[in-house]
Coordinates of N, CA and C in Angstrom, one line a residue:
X535 N -76.3 15.7 5.7 CA -76.9 13.9 5.4 C -75.0 14.8 4.7
X536 N -73.5 14.4 5.3 CA -72.6 14.0 4.3 C -72.9 12.6 3.6
X537 N -71.5 12.2 2.5 CA -71.1 11.7 1.5 C -71.5 10.7 2.1
X538 N -70.5 10.9 3.4 CA -70.4 8.8 4.2 C -71.6 8.3 5.0
X539 N -72.7 9.7 5.1 CA -73.7 8.9 5.4 C -74.3 8.9 4.4
X540 N -74.8 9.1 3.5 CA -74.9 9.0 2.1 C -75.4 7.9 1.9
X541 N -73.6 7.5 1.9 CA -73.8 5.7 1.3 C -74.2 5.3 2.3
X542 N -73.9 5.1 3.8 CA -74.2 4.1 4.5 C -75.6 4.5 4.4
X543 N -76.4 5.4 4.4 CA -78.2 4.8 3.7 C -78.3 4.6 2.5
X544 N -77.6 4.1 1.8 CA -77.6 3.7 -0.5 C -77.7 2.9 0.9
X545 N -76.5 2.0 1.2 CA -75.7 0.0 1.7 C -76.9 -0.6 2.0
X546 N -78.0 0.4 3.8 CA -78.5 0.7 4.1 C -80.4 -0.2 3.3
X547 N -80.4 1.1 2.4 CA -81.8 0.6 1.9 C -81.9 -0.5 1.0
X548 N -80.5 -0.2 -0.1 CA -80.9 -1.4 -1.8 C -80.3 -2.2 -1.2
X549 N -79.7 -2.9 0.5 CA -79.2 -3.7 1.0 C -77.3 -4.5 0.5
X550 N -77.4 -3.7 -0.4 CA -75.7 -3.7 -1.0 C -74.9 -3.4 -0.2
X551 N -73.1 -4.1 -0.1 CA -72.1 -3.8 1.1 C -71.9 -2.4 0.9
X552 N -71.4 -2.2 1.7 CA -71.2 -0.3 2.2 C -70.0 0.2 0.6
X553 N -69.0 -1.2 0.6 CA -68.4 -1.9 -1.1 C -69.0 -1.9 -2.3
X554 N -70.1 -1.8 -2.1 CA -70.6 -1.5 -3.5 C -72.0 -0.4 -3.2
X555 N -72.1 -0.1 -2.5 CA -73.1 1.3 -1.9 C -71.4 2.7 -2.5
X556 N -71.0 2.6 -2.1 CA -69.9 3.3 -2.4 C -69.6 3.3 -4.2
X557 N -69.2 2.2 -4.3 CA -69.0 2.5 -6.0 C -70.1 3.1 -6.8
X558 N -71.7 2.7 -6.8 CA -72.9 3.5 -7.3 C -73.1 4.4 -6.6
X559 N -73.2 5.1 -5.1 CA -72.7 6.6 -5.7 C -71.5 7.1 -6.4
X560 N -70.4 6.9 -6.2 CA -69.6 7.5 -6.6 C -69.0 7.0 -8.1
X561 N -70.7 5.9 -9.5 CA -70.8 6.6 -10.4 C -71.5 7.1 -11.3
X562 N -72.4 6.9 -9.9 CA -73.8 8.2 -10.8 C -72.7 9.6 -9.9
X563 N -72.1 9.8 -9.8 CA -71.8 11.2 -10.0 C -70.5 11.4 -11.1
X564 N -70.2 10.4 -11.4 CA -69.6 10.5 -12.2 C -70.4 10.7 -13.5
X565 N -71.1 10.5 -13.5 CA -72.1 10.3 -14.7 C -72.4 10.9 -14.8
X566 N -73.4 12.3 -13.6 CA -74.2 13.2 -13.9 C -72.8 13.7 -14.3
X567 N -71.8 14.9 -13.8 CA -70.8 15.1 -13.6 C -69.8 15.2 -15.2
X568 N -69.6 14.2 -16.2 CA -69.8 13.9 -17.4 C -70.4 14.3 -18.7
X569 N -71.5 13.6 -18.0 CA -72.2 14.3 -18.9 C -72.9 16.1 -18.4
X570 N -73.0 16.8 -17.6 CA -72.5 18.0 -17.4 C -71.5 18.5 -17.4
X571 N -70.5 18.5 -17.5 CA -68.9 18.8 -18.5 C -69.5 18.9 -19.5
X572 N -70.8 17.4 -20.4 CA -70.5 18.0 -22.2 C -71.5 18.5 -22.6
X573 N -71.8 19.6 -21.6 CA -72.3 19.9 -22.1 C -74.3 19.6 -22.6
X574 N -74.7 18.0 -21.4 CA -76.4 18.4 -21.8 C -76.7 17.6 -20.3
X575 N -77.5 17.4 -20.5 CA -79.1 16.7 -19.5 C -79.2 15.7 -18.8
X576 N -79.0 15.8 -17.7 CA -79.8 14.6 -16.9 C -81.2 15.4 -15.8
X577 N -81.9 13.8 -16.5 CA -83.3 14.1 -15.8 C -84.0 12.4 -15.1
X578 N -84.1 12.3 -13.9 CA -84.4 11.3 -13.6 C -86.2 11.4 -13.4
X579 N -87.2 11.0 -13.6 CA -88.2 11.2 -13.3 C -88.7 11.1 -11.8
X580 N -89.2 12.1 -11.6 CA -90.0 11.9 -10.2 C -88.7 12.7 -9.3
X581 N -87.8 12.6 -9.3 CA -87.2 12.9 -9.2 C -86.4 15.0 -9.0
X582 N -85.7 14.6 -9.8 CA -85.3 16.1 -10.6 C -84.6 16.4 -11.8
X583 N -84.2 17.0 -12.0 CA -82.9 17.5 -13.6 C -82.2 18.5 -13.2
X584 N -80.7 17.9 -13.4 CA -79.4 18.3 -13.4 C -78.9 19.3 -15.0
X585 N -78.9 20.3 -14.8 CA -78.3 21.0 -16.1 C -77.3 21.5 -16.2
X586 N -77.1 22.7 -16.8 CA -76.3 23.9 -17.1 C -76.9 25.3 -17.2
X587 N -76.4 25.9 -16.7 CA -77.2 27.8 -17.3 C -75.8 28.5 -17.9
X588 N -76.3 29.1 -17.4 CA -74.5 30.5 -18.5 C -75.4 31.4 -17.3
X589 N -73.7 31.9 -16.8 CA -74.7 33.2 -16.2 C -73.5 34.8 -17.0
X590 N -74.8 35.9 -17.8 CA -73.8 36.0 -18.4 C -72.5 37.7 -17.5
X591 N -71.5 38.1 -17.8 CA -70.9 38.8 -17.7 C -71.0 39.5 -16.8
X592 N -70.8 40.5 -15.7 CA -71.3 41.8 -15.8 C -70.3 42.7 -14.6
X593 N -71.2 43.6 -14.4 CA -70.3 44.3 -13.2 C -70.3 44.3 -11.6
X594 N -70.0 44.4 -11.0 CA -69.7 44.0 -9.5 C -69.2 45.3 -9.0
X595 N -69.3 45.2 -7.3 CA -68.1 46.2 -6.4 C -67.6 45.1 -5.6
X596 N -66.1 45.8 -5.4 CA -65.3 45.1 -4.8 C -65.9 45.2 -2.8
X597 N -66.8 44.7 -2.3 CA -67.1 45.3 -0.8 C -65.7 45.3 0.3
X598 N -65.0 44.7 -0.2 CA -63.8 45.6 0.4 C -63.1 46.8 0.7
X599 N -63.5 47.0 -0.8 CA -62.5 47.7 -1.1 C -63.8 49.4 -2.0
X600 N -64.9 48.9 -2.1 CA -65.5 49.5 -2.9 C -65.7 50.2 -4.5
X601 N -64.9 49.2 -5.3 CA -63.9 49.6 -6.5 C -64.8 48.7 -7.2
X602 N -65.3 49.1 -8.7 CA -65.9 48.4 -9.2 C -65.1 47.0 -9.8
X603 N -66.2 46.1 -10.3 CA -65.1 44.7 -10.7 C -66.3 44.0 -12.3
X604 N -64.8 43.2 -12.7 CA -65.8 42.9 -13.9 C -66.1 41.8 -13.2
X605 N -67.6 41.1 -13.8 CA -67.1 39.7 -12.6 C -67.2 38.9 -14.5
X606 N -66.7 38.1 -15.2 CA -66.3 36.8 -16.0 C -68.3 36.5 -15.8
X607 N -68.3 35.8 -17.5 CA -69.6 34.6 -17.9 C -68.6 33.9 -17.3
X608 N -69.7 33.0 -16.9 CA -69.3 31.6 -16.1 C -70.7 30.9 -16.6
X609 N -69.7 29.2 -16.6 CA -70.9 28.1 -15.9 C -71.5 27.8 -15.2
X610 N -73.2 26.9 -14.3 CA -73.5 27.4 -13.3 C -74.5 25.9 -13.7
X611 N -74.1 24.7 -12.4 CA -75.2 23.9 -12.8 C -76.2 24.7 -12.2
X612 N -77.8 22.7 -12.5 CA -79.0 24.2 -12.2 C -79.7 22.3 -12.0
X613 N -80.6 22.8 -10.4 CA -81.1 21.6 -10.1 C -83.0 21.5 -10.4
X614 N -83.8 21.3 -11.0 CA -84.7 21.8 -10.7 C -85.8 20.5 -10.6
X615 N -86.0 20.7 -9.1 CA -86.6 19.5 -8.8 C -88.1 19.1 -9.5
X616 N -87.9 17.4 -9.7 CA -88.9 16.9 -9.6 C -90.6 16.7 -8.9
X617 N -91.8 17.2 -9.7 CA -93.5 16.8 -9.3 C -93.0 16.2 -7.9
X618 N -92.8 14.9 -8.1 CA -93.1 14.0 -7.0 C -91.8 14.6 -6.0
X619 N -90.4 14.9 -6.5 CA -90.3 15.3 -5.3 C -90.7 16.3 -4.4
X620 N -91.3 17.4 -5.3 CA -91.5 18.8 -4.3 C -92.5 18.3 -3.8
X621 N -93.8 17.9 -3.9 CA -94.8 17.0 -3.1 C -94.4 16.1 -1.5
X622 N -93.7 15.9 -2.3 CA -93.1 15.3 -1.2 C -92.7 16.4 0.5
X623 N -91.9 17.4 -0.7 CA -91.3 18.2 0.8 C -91.9 19.2 1.6
X624 N -93.5 18.8 1.1 CA -93.9 20.2 1.5 C -94.8 19.9 2.7

């Protein structure tokens, strides 16, 4: 499902117009993105939690040249599914 299909599904299930559903989806994405950028966490009871994780710097190998490379530390986005969501997809 891509973003347009998701907006259409939200519109159908909520009774909102497609324009309002698009605004709601974009507001959700902006809110979650902003909170994660600030180093926070977003937990939606029954659905799951978005958080920021850290990957340490490490050594790697360029598969093309076989030369060792340094991979810098970076932050990643993590999502942990909630119990209800996990149970639903079993």
